[in-house]
Amino acid sequence: MAQDPTPTPLAPRTRRAAAARAPAGRLPPPLPYAEQVAIFTILRASNPRPVTELQYRDAFTLLVAVALSAQATDVGVNKVTPALFDAAPTPQAMVALGVEGVTDYIRTIGLFRQKAKNVVALSQRLIDVYGGEVPSSRAALMTLPGVGRKTANVVLNSVWRVPAQAVDTHIFRVGNRTRIAPGRDEAEVERAIEDNVPAPFQQDAHHWLILHGRYVCQARRPRCPICPIRAHCPYEPKTTDPV
């Protein structure tokens, strides 16, 4: 078995950074079950089959796209991945392309040099350890260079339909504002979703929450007047301007 390549992984969010935006004091209780059902029924009605906004073709290209999206926007990643995936649609082709080759395709996204190293290294590990296939367990996925729990959860959810919760800053914000899933950091919010969101909504919960945070419950100016779940949301003060 080949040794694991050892590029420095992307720096994770520190506990200090998480604490800086975490709720102060004791966490409020999560919304009651009936309110959770009401909210997710509304979100499901508006988007019955939510999917990631990252463009991908299969498990491998999704894994690469999510790894590239760390500290970058989905829009920015989607601008570079079509050409990258045309050139290197498999782990073998990605390794053959090499770090410099990958770098040439992804220069417009943040941390592109380290991400290029990670993409080539994770591709090599897929070849050496997993026969060129993307593994279907969280533990195995997290052995890949540059792949953390959030990336692993996105792949598990989108490819294998495992109700894994990939918590990012949008979900952290929405989970706490709405009290769907209160938590002081991403790990607590992930557990709160698993513990409190009713089972029929678990599979797609993180998609609904991230889209809601991205387009409605925005960080600086939440669009409360157009929010479909406003009647069930305890967040105050609510904005009055729909812009």
PDB file of C-alpha atoms in Angstrom:
ATOM      1  CA  MET A   1       0.000   0.000   0.000  1.00  0.00           C
ATOM      2  CA  ALA A   2       1.420   3.354  -0.984  1.00  0.00           C
ATOM      3  CA  GLN A   3       2.038   5.937   1.694  1.00  0.00           C
ATOM      4  CA  ASP A   4      -0.459   8.754   2.034  1.00  0.00           C
ATOM      5  CA  PRO A   5       0.738  11.914   0.267  1.00  0.00           C
ATOM      6  CA  THR A   6       1.411  14.626   2.810  1.00  0.00           C
ATOM      7  CA  PRO A   7       0.500  18.074   1.505  1.00  0.00           C
ATOM      8  CA  THR A   8      -0.510  20.471   4.217  1.00  0.00           C
ATOM      9  CA  PRO A   9      -4.308  20.345   4.471  1.00  0.00           C
ATOM     10  CA  LEU A  10      -6.366  23.477   4.135  1.00  0.00           C
ATOM     11  CA  ALA A  11      -6.572  25.297   7.418  1.00  0.00           C
ATOM     12  CA  PRO A  12      -9.875  24.466   9.159  1.00  0.00           C
ATOM     13  CA  ARG A  13     -11.943  27.119  10.844  1.00  0.00           C
ATOM     14  CA  THR A  14     -10.509  27.631  14.292  1.00  0.00           C
ATOM     15  CA  ARG A  15     -12.522  27.307  17.460  1.00  0.00           C
ATOM     16  CA  ARG A  16     -11.840  30.988  18.068  1.00  0.00           C
ATOM     17  CA  ALA A  17     -13.415  31.890  14.716  1.00  0.00           C
ATOM     18  CA  ALA A  18     -16.422  29.692  15.452  1.00  0.00           C
ATOM     19  CA  ALA A  19     -16.793  31.183  18.904  1.00  0.00           C
ATOM     20  CA  ALA A  20     -16.709  34.709  17.468  1.00  0.00           C
ATOM     21  CA  ARG A  21     -19.999  34.143  15.728  1.00  0.00           C
ATOM     22  CA  ALA A  22     -21.529  31.713  18.196  1.00  0.00           C
ATOM     23  CA  PRO A  23     -24.556  32.638  20.322  1.00  0.00           C
ATOM     24  CA  ALA A  24     -23.582  34.169  23.647  1.00  0.00           C
ATOM     25  CA  GLY A  25     -24.615  32.557  26.897  1.00  0.00           C
ATOM     26  CA  ARG A  26     -26.849  29.547  27.249  1.00  0.00           C
ATOM     27  CA  LEU A  27     -28.247  28.172  24.016  1.00  0.00           C
ATOM     28  CA  PRO A  28     -31.998  28.553  23.550  1.00  0.00           C
ATOM     29  CA  PRO A  29     -34.026  25.376  23.179  1.00  0.00           C
ATOM     30  CA  PRO A  30     -34.643  24.135  19.652  1.00  0.00           C
ATOM     31  CA  LEU A  31     -37.999  24.803  18.048  1.00  0.00           C
ATOM     32  CA  PRO A  32     -40.714  22.340  19.064  1.00  0.00           C
ATOM     33  CA  TYR A  33     -41.376  19.366  16.809  1.00  0.00           C
ATOM     34  CA  ALA A  34     -44.565  20.821  15.344  1.00  0.00           C
ATOM     35  CA  GLU A  35     -42.780  24.020  14.339  1.00  0.00           C
ATOM     36  CA  GLN A  36     -39.959  22.036  12.759  1.00  0.00           C
ATOM     37  CA  VAL A  37     -42.500  20.067  10.719  1.00  0.00           C
ATOM     38  CA  ALA A  38     -44.226  23.271   9.639  1.00  0.00           C
ATOM     39  CA  ILE A  39     -40.980  24.931   8.513  1.00  0.00           C
ATOM     40  CA  PHE A  40     -39.638  21.982   6.559  1.00  0.00           C
ATOM     41  CA  THR A  41     -43.017  21.326   4.980  1.00  0.00           C
ATOM     42  CA  ILE A  42     -42.909  24.880   3.602  1.00  0.00           C
ATOM     43  CA  LEU A  43     -39.299  24.547   2.424  1.00  0.00           C
ATOM     44  CA  ARG A  44     -40.027  21.204   0.777  1.00  0.00           C
ATOM     45  CA  ALA A  45     -43.087  22.579  -0.996  1.00  0.00           C
ATOM     46  CA  SER A  46     -40.993  25.369  -2.546  1.00  0.00           C
ATOM     47  CA  ASN A  47     -38.138  23.036  -3.538  1.00  0.00           C
ATOM     48  CA  PRO A  48     -39.122  19.350  -3.470  1.00  0.00           C
ATOM     49  CA  ARG A  49     -35.767  18.001  -4.704  1.00  0.00           C
ATOM     50  CA  PRO A  50     -32.984  20.315  -3.567  1.00  0.00           C
ATOM     51  CA  VAL A  51     -29.463  19.638  -4.813  1.00  0.00           C
ATOM     52  CA  THR A  52     -26.035  21.164  -4.358  1.00  0.00           C
ATOM     53  CA  GLU A  53     -25.328  24.141  -6.590  1.00  0.00           C
ATOM     54  CA  LEU A  54     -21.866  22.787  -7.361  1.00  0.00           C
ATOM     55  CA  GLN A  55     -21.650  21.294 -10.840  1.00  0.00           C
ATOM     56  CA  TYR A  56     -20.385  17.720 -10.986  1.00  0.00           C
ATOM     57  CA  ARG A  57     -20.621  14.549 -13.061  1.00  0.00           C
ATOM     58  CA  ASP A  58     -20.044  11.698 -10.623  1.00  0.00           C
ATOM     59  CA  ALA A  59     -18.729  10.971  -7.135  1.00  0.00           C
ATOM     60  CA  PHE A  60     -15.145  11.862  -8.021  1.00  0.00           C
ATOM     61  CA  THR A  61     -15.926  15.196  -9.632  1.00  0.00           C
ATOM     62  CA  LEU A  62     -18.241  16.122  -6.752  1.00  0.00           C
ATOM     63  CA  LEU A  63     -15.485  15.292  -4.273  1.00  0.00           C
ATOM     64  CA  VAL A  64     -13.072  17.545  -6.162  1.00  0.00           C
ATOM     65  CA  ALA A  65     -15.636  20.341  -6.538  1.00  0.00           C
ATOM     66  CA  VAL A  66     -16.429  20.368  -2.822  1.00  0.00           C
ATOM     67  CA  ALA A  67     -12.740  20.313  -1.929  1.00  0.00           C
ATOM     68  CA  LEU A  68     -12.213  23.310  -4.211  1.00  0.00           C
ATOM     69  CA  SER A  69     -15.161  25.182  -2.700  1.00  0.00           C
ATOM     70  CA  ALA A  70     -13.558  25.645   0.720  1.00  0.00           C
ATOM     71  CA  GLN A  71     -13.340  29.410   1.342  1.00  0.00           C
ATOM     72  CA  ALA A  72     -14.612  30.008  -2.198  1.00  0.00           C
ATOM     73  CA  THR A  73     -18.058  30.477  -3.728  1.00  0.00           C
ATOM     74  CA  ASP A  74     -19.916  27.798  -5.646  1.00  0.00           C
ATOM     75  CA  VAL A  75     -20.208  30.252  -8.529  1.00  0.00           C
ATOM     76  CA  GLY A  76     -16.450  30.682  -8.641  1.00  0.00           C
ATOM     77  CA  VAL A  77     -15.816  26.942  -8.489  1.00  0.00           C
ATOM     78  CA  ASN A  78     -18.378  26.264 -11.219  1.00  0.00           C
ATOM     79  CA  LYS A  79     -16.488  28.605 -13.544  1.00  0.00           C
ATOM     80  CA  VAL A  80     -13.337  26.484 -13.427  1.00  0.00           C
ATOM     81  CA  THR A  81     -14.496  22.897 -13.005  1.00  0.00           C
ATOM     82  CA  PRO A  82     -16.031  22.188 -16.447  1.00  0.00           C
ATOM     83  CA  ALA A  83     -12.667  22.632 -18.162  1.00  0.00           C
ATOM     84  CA  LEU A  84     -10.828  20.857 -15.341  1.00  0.00           C
ATOM     85  CA  PHE A  85     -13.176  17.869 -15.514  1.00  0.00           C
ATOM     86  CA  ASP A  86     -12.897  17.729 -19.293  1.00  0.00           C
ATOM     87  CA  ALA A  87      -9.119  17.466 -18.896  1.00  0.00           C
ATOM     88  CA  ALA A  88      -9.160  15.160 -15.855  1.00  0.00           C
ATOM     89  CA  PRO A  89     -12.447  13.298 -15.308  1.00  0.00           C
ATOM     90  CA  THR A  90     -10.871  10.462 -13.268  1.00  0.00           C
ATOM     91  CA  PRO A  91      -8.326  10.146 -10.449  1.00  0.00           C
ATOM     92  CA  GLN A  92      -5.834   8.680 -12.894  1.00  0.00           C
ATOM     93  CA  ALA A  93      -6.219  11.622 -15.269  1.00  0.00           C
ATOM     94  CA  MET A  94      -5.974  14.106 -12.386  1.00  0.00           C
ATOM     95  CA  VAL A  95      -2.691  12.582 -11.208  1.00  0.00           C
ATOM     96  CA  ALA A  96      -1.388  12.635 -14.773  1.00  0.00           C
ATOM     97  CA  LEU A  97      -2.352  16.310 -15.047  1.00  0.00           C
ATOM     98  CA  GLY A  98      -0.227  17.027 -11.992  1.00  0.00           C
ATOM     99  CA  VAL A  99      -0.155  19.899  -9.537  1.00  0.00           C
ATOM    100  CA  GLU A 100       0.964  22.491 -12.064  1.00  0.00           C
ATOM    101  CA  GLY A 101      -1.630  21.332 -14.559  1.00  0.00           C
ATOM    102  CA  VAL A 102      -4.440  21.518 -12.004  1.00  0.00           C
ATOM    103  CA  THR A 103      -3.171  24.895 -10.838  1.00  0.00           C
ATOM    104  CA  ASP A 104      -3.525  26.300 -14.341  1.00  0.00           C
ATOM    105  CA  TYR A 105      -7.259  25.504 -14.297  1.00  0.00           C
ATOM    106  CA  ILE A 106      -8.111  26.803 -10.809  1.00  0.00           C
ATOM    107  CA  ARG A 107      -6.073  30.024 -10.447  1.00  0.00           C
ATOM    108  CA  THR A 108      -9.165  32.187 -10.051  1.00  0.00           C
ATOM    109  CA  ILE A 109     -10.326  30.560  -6.802  1.00  0.00           C
ATOM    110  CA  GLY A 110      -8.939  31.120  -3.332  1.00  0.00           C
ATOM    111  CA  LEU A 111      -6.023  29.048  -2.025  1.00  0.00           C
ATOM    112  CA  PHE A 112      -5.591  27.535  -5.475  1.00  0.00           C
ATOM    113  CA  ARG A 113      -2.010  26.350  -4.942  1.00  0.00           C
ATOM    114  CA  GLN A 114      -2.794  24.294  -1.853  1.00  0.00           C
ATOM    115  CA  LYS A 115      -6.030  23.043  -3.368  1.00  0.00           C
ATOM    116  CA  ALA A 116      -4.183  21.838  -6.471  1.00  0.00           C
ATOM    117  CA  LYS A 117      -1.806  19.856  -4.251  1.00  0.00           C
ATOM    118  CA  ASN A 118      -4.694  18.361  -2.313  1.00  0.00           C
ATOM    119  CA  VAL A 119      -6.674  17.410  -5.432  1.00  0.00           C
ATOM    120  CA  VAL A 120      -3.723  15.553  -6.922  1.00  0.00           C
ATOM    121  CA  ALA A 121      -2.873  13.927  -3.585  1.00  0.00           C
ATOM    122  CA  LEU A 122      -6.439  12.771  -2.902  1.00  0.00           C
ATOM    123  CA  SER A 123      -6.606  11.385  -6.440  1.00  0.00           C
ATOM    124  CA  GLN A 124      -3.396   9.426  -5.849  1.00  0.00           C
ATOM    125  CA  ARG A 125      -4.769   8.043  -2.584  1.00  0.00           C
ATOM    126  CA  LEU A 126      -7.991   6.998  -4.307  1.00  0.00           C
ATOM    127  CA  ILE A 127      -5.873   5.018  -6.770  1.00  0.00           C
ATOM    128  CA  ASP A 128      -3.521   3.527  -4.168  1.00  0.00           C
ATOM    129  CA  VAL A 129      -6.037   2.633  -1.478  1.00  0.00           C
ATOM    130  CA  TYR A 130      -9.516   2.535  -3.003  1.00  0.00           C
ATOM    131  CA  GLY A 131      -8.954   1.195  -6.501  1.00  0.00           C
ATOM    132  CA  GLY A 132      -9.706   4.562  -8.063  1.00  0.00           C
ATOM    133  CA  GLU A 133     -13.195   4.698  -6.556  1.00  0.00           C
ATOM    134  CA  VAL A 134     -14.563   7.235  -4.090  1.00  0.00           C
ATOM    135  CA  PRO A 135     -15.267   5.429  -0.789  1.00  0.00           C
ATOM    136  CA  SER A 136     -18.745   5.548   0.709  1.00  0.00           C
ATOM    137  CA  SER A 137     -17.893   5.970   4.384  1.00  0.00           C
ATOM    138  CA  ARG A 138     -17.185   9.191   6.243  1.00  0.00           C
ATOM    139  CA  ALA A 139     -14.109   7.790   7.957  1.00  0.00           C
ATOM    140  CA  ALA A 140     -12.584   6.680   4.652  1.00  0.00           C
ATOM    141  CA  LEU A 141     -13.384   9.964   2.931  1.00  0.00           C
ATOM    142  CA  MET A 142     -11.755  11.915   5.735  1.00  0.00           C
ATOM    143  CA  THR A 143      -8.450  10.098   5.182  1.00  0.00           C
ATOM    144  CA  LEU A 144      -8.182  11.883   1.822  1.00  0.00           C
ATOM    145  CA  PRO A 145      -5.942  14.983   1.719  1.00  0.00           C
ATOM    146  CA  GLY A 146      -7.949  18.186   2.002  1.00  0.00           C
ATOM    147  CA  VAL A 147     -11.188  16.384   2.882  1.00  0.00           C
ATOM    148  CA  GLY A 148     -12.803  17.260   6.192  1.00  0.00           C
ATOM    149  CA  ARG A 149     -16.088  16.279   7.755  1.00  0.00           C
ATOM    150  CA  LYS A 150     -18.151  18.853   5.843  1.00  0.00           C
ATOM    151  CA  THR A 151     -16.778  17.744   2.474  1.00  0.00           C
ATOM    152  CA  ALA A 152     -17.320  14.106   3.383  1.00  0.00           C
ATOM    153  CA  ASN A 153     -20.908  14.809   4.420  1.00  0.00           C
ATOM    154  CA  VAL A 154     -21.697  16.574   1.134  1.00  0.00           C
ATOM    155  CA  VAL A 155     -20.445  13.568  -0.840  1.00  0.00           C
ATOM    156  CA  LEU A 156     -22.282  11.070   1.380  1.00  0.00           C
ATOM    157  CA  ASN A 157     -25.530  13.008   1.081  1.00  0.00           C
ATOM    158  CA  SER A 158     -25.453  13.864  -2.611  1.00  0.00           C
ATOM    159  CA  VAL A 159     -24.007  10.638  -4.003  1.00  0.00           C
ATOM    160  CA  TRP A 160     -25.137   7.894  -1.620  1.00  0.00           C
ATOM    161  CA  ARG A 161     -28.217   9.602  -0.178  1.00  0.00           C
ATOM    162  CA  VAL A 162     -26.987   9.302   3.385  1.00  0.00           C
ATOM    163  CA  PRO A 163     -28.762  11.893   5.589  1.00  0.00           C
ATOM    164  CA  ALA A 164     -25.457  13.517   6.524  1.00  0.00           C
ATOM    165  CA  GLN A 165     -25.521  17.195   7.483  1.00  0.00           C
ATOM    166  CA  ALA A 166     -22.808  19.373   5.925  1.00  0.00           C
ATOM    167  CA  VAL A 167     -22.874  22.482   8.125  1.00  0.00           C
ATOM    168  CA  ASP A 168     -21.363  25.660   6.704  1.00  0.00           C
ATOM    169  CA  THR A 169     -21.658  29.301   7.744  1.00  0.00           C
ATOM    170  CA  HIS A 170     -25.105  29.634   6.130  1.00  0.00           C
ATOM    171  CA  ILE A 171     -26.514  26.639   7.993  1.00  0.00           C
ATOM    172  CA  PHE A 172     -24.847  27.748  11.222  1.00  0.00           C
ATOM    173  CA  ARG A 173     -26.544  31.140  10.927  1.00  0.00           C
ATOM    174  CA  VAL A 174     -29.972  29.812   9.927  1.00  0.00           C
ATOM    175  CA  GLY A 175     -29.877  27.044  12.527  1.00  0.00           C
ATOM    176  CA  ASN A 176     -29.315  29.570  15.303  1.00  0.00           C
ATOM    177  CA  ARG A 177     -31.546  32.383  14.068  1.00  0.00           C
ATOM    178  CA  THR A 178     -34.529  30.113  13.543  1.00  0.00           C
ATOM    179  CA  ARG A 179     -33.670  27.807  16.466  1.00  0.00           C
ATOM    180  CA  ILE A 180     -34.086  24.850  14.129  1.00  0.00           C
ATOM    181  CA  ALA A 181     -30.637  23.745  15.289  1.00  0.00           C
ATOM    182  CA  PRO A 182     -28.986  25.946  17.940  1.00  0.00           C
ATOM    183  CA  GLY A 183     -25.272  25.440  18.453  1.00  0.00           C
ATOM    184  CA  ARG A 184     -22.084  27.265  19.387  1.00  0.00           C
ATOM    185  CA  ASP A 185     -20.109  25.799  16.523  1.00  0.00           C
ATOM    186  CA  GLU A 186     -20.654  23.767  13.373  1.00  0.00           C
ATOM    187  CA  ALA A 187     -20.354  20.452  15.217  1.00  0.00           C
ATOM    188  CA  GLU A 188     -23.102  21.392  17.681  1.00  0.00           C
ATOM    189  CA  VAL A 189     -25.376  22.585  14.873  1.00  0.00           C
ATOM    190  CA  GLU A 190     -24.795  19.338  12.974  1.00  0.00           C
ATOM    191  CA  ARG A 191     -25.801  17.324  16.044  1.00  0.00           C
ATOM    192  CA  ALA A 192     -28.791  19.596  16.649  1.00  0.00           C
ATOM    193  CA  ILE A 193     -30.070  18.985  13.108  1.00  0.00           C
ATOM    194  CA  GLU A 194     -29.696  15.241  13.569  1.00  0.00           C
ATOM    195  CA  ASP A 195     -31.413  15.376  16.959  1.00  0.00           C
ATOM    196  CA  ASN A 196     -34.262  17.785  16.215  1.00  0.00           C
ATOM    197  CA  VAL A 197     -35.185  17.854  12.530  1.00  0.00           C
ATOM    198  CA  PRO A 198     -37.959  15.294  11.923  1.00  0.00           C
ATOM    199  CA  ALA A 199     -36.799  12.153  10.133  1.00  0.00           C
ATOM    200  CA  PRO A 200     -38.779  12.697   6.897  1.00  0.00           C
ATOM    201  CA  PHE A 201     -36.774  15.890   6.298  1.00  0.00           C
ATOM    202  CA  GLN A 202     -33.306  14.732   7.362  1.00  0.00           C
ATOM    203  CA  GLN A 203     -32.097  13.734   3.893  1.00  0.00           C
ATOM    204  CA  ASP A 204     -32.524  17.179   2.361  1.00  0.00           C
ATOM    205  CA  ALA A 205     -32.361  19.372   5.468  1.00  0.00           C
ATOM    206  CA  HIS A 206     -28.900  20.790   4.840  1.00  0.00           C
ATOM    207  CA  HIS A 207     -29.770  21.655   1.226  1.00  0.00           C
ATOM    208  CA  TRP A 208     -32.882  23.563   2.265  1.00  0.00           C
ATOM    209  CA  LEU A 209     -31.037  25.366   5.057  1.00  0.00           C
ATOM    210  CA  ILE A 210     -28.016  26.377   2.988  1.00  0.00           C
ATOM    211  CA  LEU A 211     -30.194  27.694   0.150  1.00  0.00           C
ATOM    212  CA  HIS A 212     -32.378  29.559   2.635  1.00  0.00           C
ATOM    213  CA  GLY A 213     -29.285  31.137   4.178  1.00  0.00           C
ATOM    214  CA  ARG A 214     -27.745  31.979   0.834  1.00  0.00           C
ATOM    215  CA  TYR A 215     -30.778  33.662  -0.718  1.00  0.00           C
ATOM    216  CA  VAL A 216     -33.160  34.688   2.068  1.00  0.00           C
ATOM    217  CA  CYS A 217     -31.717  34.590   5.594  1.00  0.00           C
ATOM    218  CA  GLN A 218     -28.560  36.436   4.599  1.00  0.00           C
ATOM    219  CA  ALA A 219     -25.921  37.457   7.093  1.00  0.00           C
ATOM    220  CA  ARG A 220     -25.997  41.253   7.072  1.00  0.00           C
ATOM    221  CA  ARG A 221     -29.543  41.888   5.911  1.00  0.00           C
ATOM    222  CA  PRO A 222     -31.908  38.946   6.162  1.00  0.00           C
ATOM    223  CA  ARG A 223     -34.781  39.272   3.707  1.00  0.00           C
ATOM    224  CA  CYS A 224     -37.484  38.709   6.300  1.00  0.00           C
ATOM    225  CA  PRO A 225     -40.378  40.266   4.332  1.00  0.00           C
ATOM    226  CA  ILE A 226     -40.073  37.616   1.611  1.00  0.00           C
ATOM    227  CA  CYS A 227     -39.186  34.740   3.957  1.00  0.00           C
ATOM    228  CA  PRO A 228     -41.581  31.822   3.513  1.00  0.00           C
ATOM    229  CA  ILE A 229     -41.051  30.639   7.104  1.00  0.00           C
ATOM    230  CA  ARG A 230     -41.320  34.055   8.754  1.00  0.00           C
ATOM    231  CA  ALA A 231     -44.423  33.119  10.730  1.00  0.00           C
ATOM    232  CA  HIS A 232     -42.533  30.284  12.435  1.00  0.00           C
ATOM    233  CA  CYS A 233     -39.213  32.094  12.963  1.00  0.00           C
ATOM    234  CA  PRO A 234     -38.374  33.551  16.402  1.00  0.00           C
ATOM    235  CA  TYR A 235     -35.514  35.705  15.076  1.00  0.00           C
ATOM    236  CA  GLU A 236     -35.747  39.399  16.032  1.00  0.00           C
ATOM    237  CA  PRO A 237     -35.514  42.068  14.913  1.00  0.00           C
ATOM    238  CA  LYS A 238     -36.886  41.292  11.489  1.00  0.00           C
ATOM    239  CA  THR A 239     -36.021  43.566   8.598  1.00  0.00           C
ATOM    240  CA  THR A 240     -38.761  45.477   6.839  1.00  0.00           C
ATOM    241  CA  ASP A 241     -37.011  46.212   3.550  1.00  0.00           C
ATOM    242  CA  PRO A 242     -37.359  43.353   1.006  1.00  0.00           C
ATOM    243  CA  VAL A 243     -34.175  44.358  -0.869  1.00  0.00           C
TER     244      VAL A 243
END
